[in-house]
Amino acid sequence: METDGPPSTHQPGTTPLSLHPSTSPTHSQYDEAEDAALGDAYAAALAAGLNLFDSGDSYGTGRLSGRSESLLGQFRAEGRGARAPLPVAVATKIAPYPWRLTSGQWLAAARASAERAGGLALAQLHWSTSTYAPWQVNERMER
């Protein structure tokens, strides 16, 4: 197997996974006017055989809270990339906000993310608070 670079041709779902930088609504310099272009990028990624999309409930702030997940859900509902060779998988990260302490609060956050994204393959902790708020980690571990 050649390892010097990506293969020049491929069959979707059979080539090594490669990740490329992309634009999505995160915390900085997002403009809602870009939504159509983001939808086109989503469809192009699916057509190229990429089917895993990473997101986070904290991607988008203020009135745009959860915007990245919402756009993924919108694109899925619109059927963009409907002829994709592989099913879409969305993995999201749940932010450890100080008010999320109990398992019920974490579950509610994951359910809200799944609702926005049109379903989730994976929900996980976005970052550890162990270095600046270790009491949060201990509280979560005890539940």
Coordinates of N, CA and C in Angstrom, one line a residue:
M1 N 0.8 -1.2 0.0 CA 0.0 0.0 0.0 C 0.9 1.2 0.0
E2 N 0.6 2.2 -0.8 CA 1.3 3.4 -0.9 C 1.0 4.3 0.3
T3 N 2.0 4.9 0.9 CA 1.8 5.7 2.1 C 2.3 7.1 1.9
D4 N 2.8 7.5 0.7 CA 3.3 8.8 0.5 C 2.3 9.9 0.4
G5 N 1.1 9.6 0.2 CA 0.0 10.6 0.1 C -1.3 10.0 -0.2
P6 N -2.3 10.8 -0.4 CA -3.7 10.2 -0.6 C -3.7 9.5 -2.0
P7 N -4.5 8.5 -2.1 CA -4.6 7.8 -3.4 C -5.2 8.8 -4.4
S8 N -4.9 8.6 -5.7 CA -5.4 9.5 -6.7 C -6.8 9.2 -7.1
T9 N -7.3 7.9 -6.9 CA -8.6 7.6 -7.1 C -9.1 6.7 -6.0
H10 N -10.4 6.7 -5.7 CA -10.8 5.9 -4.6 C -12.3 5.5 -4.8
Q11 N -12.6 4.5 -4.0 CA -14.0 4.1 -3.9 C -14.5 4.6 -2.5
P12 N -15.6 5.3 -2.5 CA -16.0 5.8 -1.1 C -16.2 4.7 -0.1
G13 N -15.7 4.9 1.0 CA -15.8 3.9 2.1 C -14.7 2.9 2.1
T14 N -13.7 3.0 1.1 CA -12.7 2.0 1.1 C -11.3 2.6 1.2
T15 N -11.2 3.9 1.2 CA -9.9 4.5 1.3 C -9.5 4.9 2.7
P16 N -8.3 5.1 3.0 CA -7.9 5.6 4.4 C -8.6 6.9 4.7
L17 N -9.0 7.1 5.9 CA -9.6 8.3 6.3 C -8.7 9.5 6.2
S18 N -9.1 10.5 5.6 CA -8.3 11.7 5.6 C -9.2 12.9 6.1
L19 N -8.6 13.8 6.8 CA -9.3 14.9 7.4 C -8.7 16.2 6.8
H20 N -9.6 17.1 6.5 CA -9.2 18.3 5.9 C -9.9 19.5 6.7
P21 N -9.2 20.6 6.8 CA -9.8 21.7 7.5 C -11.1 22.2 6.7
S22 N -12.0 22.6 7.5 CA -13.3 23.1 6.9 C -13.8 24.3 7.6
T23 N -14.8 24.9 7.0 CA -15.4 26.1 7.7 C -16.7 25.6 8.2
S24 N -17.0 25.9 9.4 CA -18.3 25.7 10.0 C -18.5 26.8 11.1
P25 N -19.7 27.0 11.5 CA -20.0 28.0 12.5 C -19.4 27.6 13.8
T26 N -18.4 28.2 14.2 CA -17.8 28.0 15.5 C -17.9 29.3 16.3
H27 N -16.9 29.7 17.0 CA -16.9 30.9 17.8 C -16.5 32.2 17.1
S28 N -15.8 32.1 15.9 CA -15.3 33.3 15.4 C -15.7 33.5 13.9
Q29 N -15.9 34.7 13.7 CA -16.1 35.3 12.3 C -17.1 34.5 11.5
Y30 N -18.2 34.0 12.0 CA -19.2 33.3 11.2 C -20.2 34.3 10.7
D31 N -20.6 34.2 9.5 CA -21.6 35.0 8.9 C -22.7 34.1 8.3
E32 N -23.9 34.4 8.7 CA -25.0 33.5 8.3 C -25.2 33.6 6.8
A33 N -24.7 34.5 6.1 CA -24.7 34.6 4.6 C -23.9 33.4 4.0
E34 N -23.1 32.8 4.8 CA -22.3 31.6 4.3 C -23.0 30.3 4.4
D35 N -24.2 30.3 4.9 CA -24.9 29.0 5.1 C -25.1 28.2 3.8
A36 N -25.4 28.9 2.7 CA -25.6 28.2 1.5 C -24.3 27.5 1.0
A37 N -23.2 28.2 1.2 CA -21.9 27.7 0.8 C -21.5 26.5 1.7
L38 N -21.9 26.6 3.0 CA -21.7 25.5 3.9 C -22.5 24.3 3.5
G39 N -23.7 24.5 3.1 CA -24.5 23.4 2.6 C -23.9 22.7 1.4
D40 N -23.4 23.5 0.5 CA -22.7 23.0 -0.7 C -21.5 22.2 -0.3
A41 N -20.7 22.7 0.7 CA -19.5 22.0 1.2 C -19.9 20.6 1.8
Y42 N -21.0 20.6 2.6 CA -21.5 19.4 3.2 C -21.9 18.4 2.1
A43 N -22.6 18.8 1.1 CA -23.0 17.9 0.0 C -21.7 17.4 -0.7
A44 N -20.7 18.3 -1.0 CA -19.5 17.8 -1.7 C -18.7 16.8 -0.8
A45 N -18.7 17.1 0.5 CA -18.0 16.1 1.4 C -18.6 14.7 1.3
L46 N -20.0 14.7 1.3 CA -20.6 13.4 1.2 C -20.4 12.7 -0.1
A47 N -20.4 13.5 -1.2 CA -20.2 13.0 -2.5 C -18.8 12.4 -2.6
A48 N -17.8 13.0 -1.9 CA -16.4 12.5 -1.9 C -16.2 11.3 -1.0
G49 N -17.3 10.9 -0.3 CA -17.1 9.7 0.6 C -16.9 10.0 2.0
L50 N -16.8 11.3 2.4 CA -16.7 11.7 3.8 C -18.0 11.7 4.4
N51 N -18.2 11.0 5.6 CA -19.5 11.0 6.2 C -19.5 11.3 7.7
L52 N -18.4 11.6 8.3 CA -18.3 11.9 9.7 C -18.1 13.4 9.8
F53 N -19.1 14.0 10.6 CA -19.0 15.4 10.8 C -18.9 15.7 12.3
D54 N -17.9 16.5 12.7 CA -17.7 16.8 14.1 C -18.3 18.2 14.4
S55 N -18.9 18.2 15.6 CA -19.6 19.5 15.9 C -19.4 19.7 17.4
G56 N -20.1 20.7 18.0 CA -20.1 20.9 19.4 C -21.3 21.8 19.7
D57 N -21.9 21.6 20.9 CA -23.1 22.4 21.3 C -22.6 23.8 21.6
S58 N -21.4 24.1 21.8 CA -20.9 25.4 22.0 C -20.4 26.1 20.7
Y59 N -20.6 25.5 19.6 CA -20.2 26.1 18.3 C -21.3 27.0 17.8
G60 N -21.2 28.3 18.1 CA -22.2 29.3 17.9 C -22.5 29.8 19.3
T61 N -22.5 31.1 19.5 CA -22.8 31.6 20.8 C -23.9 32.6 20.7
G62 N -24.5 32.9 21.9 CA -25.6 33.9 21.9 C -26.8 33.3 21.2
R63 N -27.4 34.1 20.3 CA -28.5 33.7 19.5 C -28.2 32.5 18.5
L64 N -26.9 32.3 18.3 CA -26.4 31.3 17.4 C -26.0 30.0 18.1
S65 N -26.3 29.9 19.4 CA -25.9 28.8 20.2 C -26.4 27.5 19.5
G66 N -25.4 26.5 19.3 CA -25.7 25.3 18.7 C -25.8 25.4 17.2
R67 N -25.4 26.5 16.6 CA -25.6 26.7 15.1 C -25.0 25.6 14.2
S68 N -23.8 25.2 14.6 CA -23.2 24.1 13.8 C -24.0 22.9 13.7
E69 N -24.5 22.5 14.9 CA -25.4 21.3 14.9 C -26.7 21.6 14.1
S70 N -27.3 22.7 14.3 CA -28.5 23.1 13.6 C -28.4 23.0 12.1
L71 N -27.2 23.5 11.6 CA -27.0 23.5 10.2 C -26.9 22.0 9.7
L72 N -26.2 21.2 10.4 CA -26.0 19.8 10.0 C -27.4 19.2 10.0
G73 N -28.3 19.5 11.0 CA -29.6 18.9 11.0 C -30.4 19.5 9.8
Q74 N -30.3 20.7 9.5 CA -31.0 21.3 8.3 C -30.6 20.6 7.0
F75 N -29.2 20.5 6.8 CA -28.8 19.9 5.6 C -29.2 18.4 5.5
R76 N -29.3 17.7 6.6 CA -29.8 16.3 6.6 C -31.2 16.3 6.2
A77 N -32.0 17.2 6.8 CA -33.5 17.2 6.6 C -33.8 17.6 5.1
E78 N -33.0 18.5 4.6 CA -33.2 18.9 3.2 C -32.8 17.8 2.2
G79 N -32.1 16.8 2.7 CA -31.7 15.7 1.8 C -30.5 16.0 1.0
R80 N -29.7 17.0 1.4 CA -28.4 17.2 0.7 C -27.6 16.0 0.9
G81 N -27.0 15.6 -0.2 CA -26.1 14.5 -0.2 C -26.9 13.2 -0.1
A82 N -28.2 13.2 -0.4 CA -29.0 12.0 -0.3 C -28.5 10.8 -1.0
R83 N -27.8 11.0 -2.0 CA -27.2 9.8 -2.8 C -25.8 9.5 -2.3
A84 N -25.4 9.9 -1.1 CA -24.1 9.7 -0.6 C -23.9 8.1 -0.4
P85 N -22.7 7.7 -0.6 CA -22.5 6.2 -0.5 C -22.5 5.7 0.9
L86 N -22.4 6.5 1.9 CA -22.4 6.1 3.3 C -23.4 7.0 4.1
P87 N -23.9 6.4 5.2 CA -24.8 7.2 6.0 C -24.1 8.3 6.8
V88 N -24.7 9.4 7.0 CA -24.1 10.5 7.8 C -24.0 10.1 9.3
A89 N -22.8 10.4 9.8 CA -22.6 10.3 11.2 C -22.1 11.6 11.8
V90 N -22.8 12.1 12.8 CA -22.5 13.3 13.5 C -22.0 13.0 14.9
A91 N -20.8 13.5 15.2 CA -20.2 13.4 16.5 C -20.2 14.8 17.1
T92 N -20.7 14.9 18.3 CA -20.7 16.3 18.9 C -20.0 16.3 20.3
K93 N -19.6 17.4 20.7 CA -19.0 17.6 22.0 C -19.9 18.5 22.9
I94 N -20.2 18.0 24.1 CA -21.0 18.7 25.0 C -20.1 19.6 25.9
A95 N -20.4 20.9 25.9 CA -19.5 21.8 26.8 C -19.8 21.6 28.2
P96 N -18.7 21.6 29.0 CA -18.9 21.4 30.5 C -19.2 22.7 31.2
Y97 N -20.3 23.3 30.8 CA -20.8 24.6 31.4 C -20.9 24.3 32.9
P98 N -20.7 25.4 33.7 CA -20.8 25.2 35.2 C -22.1 24.7 35.7
W99 N -23.2 25.0 34.9 CA -24.5 24.6 35.4 C -24.9 23.1 35.0
R100 N -24.0 22.4 34.3 CA -24.2 21.0 33.9 C -23.5 20.1 34.9
L101 N -24.2 19.7 35.9 CA -23.5 18.9 36.9 C -24.1 17.5 37.0
T102 N -25.4 17.4 36.9 CA -26.0 16.1 37.1 C -26.1 15.3 35.8
S103 N -26.3 14.0 35.9 CA -26.4 13.1 34.7 C -27.6 13.6 33.9
G104 N -28.7 14.0 34.5 CA -29.9 14.5 33.8 C -29.6 15.7 33.0
Q105 N -28.8 16.6 33.5 CA -28.4 17.8 32.8 C -27.6 17.5 31.5
W106 N -26.7 16.5 31.7 CA -25.8 16.1 30.6 C -26.7 15.4 29.5
L107 N -27.6 14.5 30.0 CA -28.5 13.8 29.1 C -29.4 14.8 28.3
A108 N -29.9 15.8 29.0 CA -30.7 16.8 28.3 C -29.9 17.6 27.3
A109 N -28.7 17.9 27.6 CA -27.8 18.6 26.6 C -27.6 17.7 25.4
A110 N -27.3 16.4 25.6 CA -27.1 15.5 24.5 C -28.3 15.3 23.7
R111 N -29.5 15.3 24.3 CA -30.7 15.1 23.6 C -31.0 16.4 22.7
A112 N -30.7 17.6 23.3 CA -30.9 18.8 22.5 C -30.0 18.9 21.3
S113 N -28.7 18.4 21.5 CA -27.8 18.3 20.4 C -28.3 17.4 19.3
A114 N -28.8 16.2 19.7 CA -29.3 15.2 18.8 C -30.5 15.8 18.0
E115 N -31.4 16.6 18.7 CA -32.5 17.2 18.1 C -32.0 18.2 17.0
R116 N -31.1 19.0 17.4 CA -30.6 20.0 16.4 C -29.9 19.4 15.2
A117 N -29.1 18.3 15.4 CA -28.3 17.7 14.4 C -29.0 16.7 13.6
G118 N -30.2 16.3 14.0 CA -31.0 15.3 13.3 C -30.5 13.9 13.6
G119 N -29.9 13.8 14.8 CA -29.4 12.5 15.3 C -27.9 12.5 15.5
L120 N -27.4 11.7 16.5 CA -26.0 11.7 16.8 C -25.5 10.3 16.8
A121 N -24.2 10.1 16.3 CA -23.5 8.9 16.4 C -22.7 8.8 17.7
L122 N -22.4 10.0 18.2 CA -21.5 10.1 19.4 C -21.7 11.5 20.1
A123 N -21.8 11.4 21.4 CA -21.8 12.7 22.2 C -20.7 12.5 23.2
Q124 N -19.9 13.5 23.4 CA -18.7 13.3 24.4 C -18.5 14.7 25.1
L125 N -17.7 14.6 26.1 CA -17.3 15.8 26.9 C -16.4 16.6 26.0
H126 N -16.6 17.9 25.9 CA -15.8 18.8 25.0 C -14.4 19.1 25.5
W127 N -14.3 19.3 26.8 CA -13.0 19.6 27.4 C -13.1 19.2 28.9
S128 N -12.0 19.0 29.5 CA -12.0 18.6 30.9 C -11.8 19.9 31.7
T129 N -12.5 20.0 32.8 CA -12.4 21.1 33.7 C -11.4 20.8 34.9
S130 N -10.7 19.7 34.8 CA -9.9 19.2 35.9 C -8.8 20.2 36.3
T131 N -8.3 21.1 35.4 CA -7.2 22.0 35.7 C -7.7 23.3 36.3
Y132 N -9.0 23.7 36.1 CA -9.4 24.9 36.6 C -10.7 24.8 37.5
A133 N -11.4 23.7 37.4 CA -12.6 23.5 38.3 C -12.7 22.1 38.6
P134 N -11.7 21.5 39.3 CA -11.7 20.1 39.6 C -13.0 19.6 40.3
W135 N -13.6 20.4 41.1 CA -14.9 20.0 41.7 C -15.9 19.6 40.8
Q136 N -15.9 20.2 39.5 CA -16.9 19.8 38.5 C -16.7 18.3 38.1
V137 N -15.4 18.0 37.9 CA -15.0 16.6 37.5 C -15.5 15.7 38.6
N138 N -15.1 16.0 39.8 CA -15.5 15.1 40.9 C -17.0 14.9 41.0
E139 N -17.8 16.0 40.9 CA -19.2 16.0 40.9 C -19.8 15.1 39.9
R140 N -19.2 15.2 38.7 CA -19.7 14.4 37.6 C -19.4 12.9 37.7
M141 N -18.2 12.6 38.3 CA -17.8 11.3 38.5 C -18.6 10.6 39.5
E142 N -19.2 11.3 40.5 CA -19.9 10.7 41.5 C -21.4 10.4 41.1
R143 N -21.8 10.9 40.0 CA -23.2 10.7 39.6 C -23.4 9.5 38.7

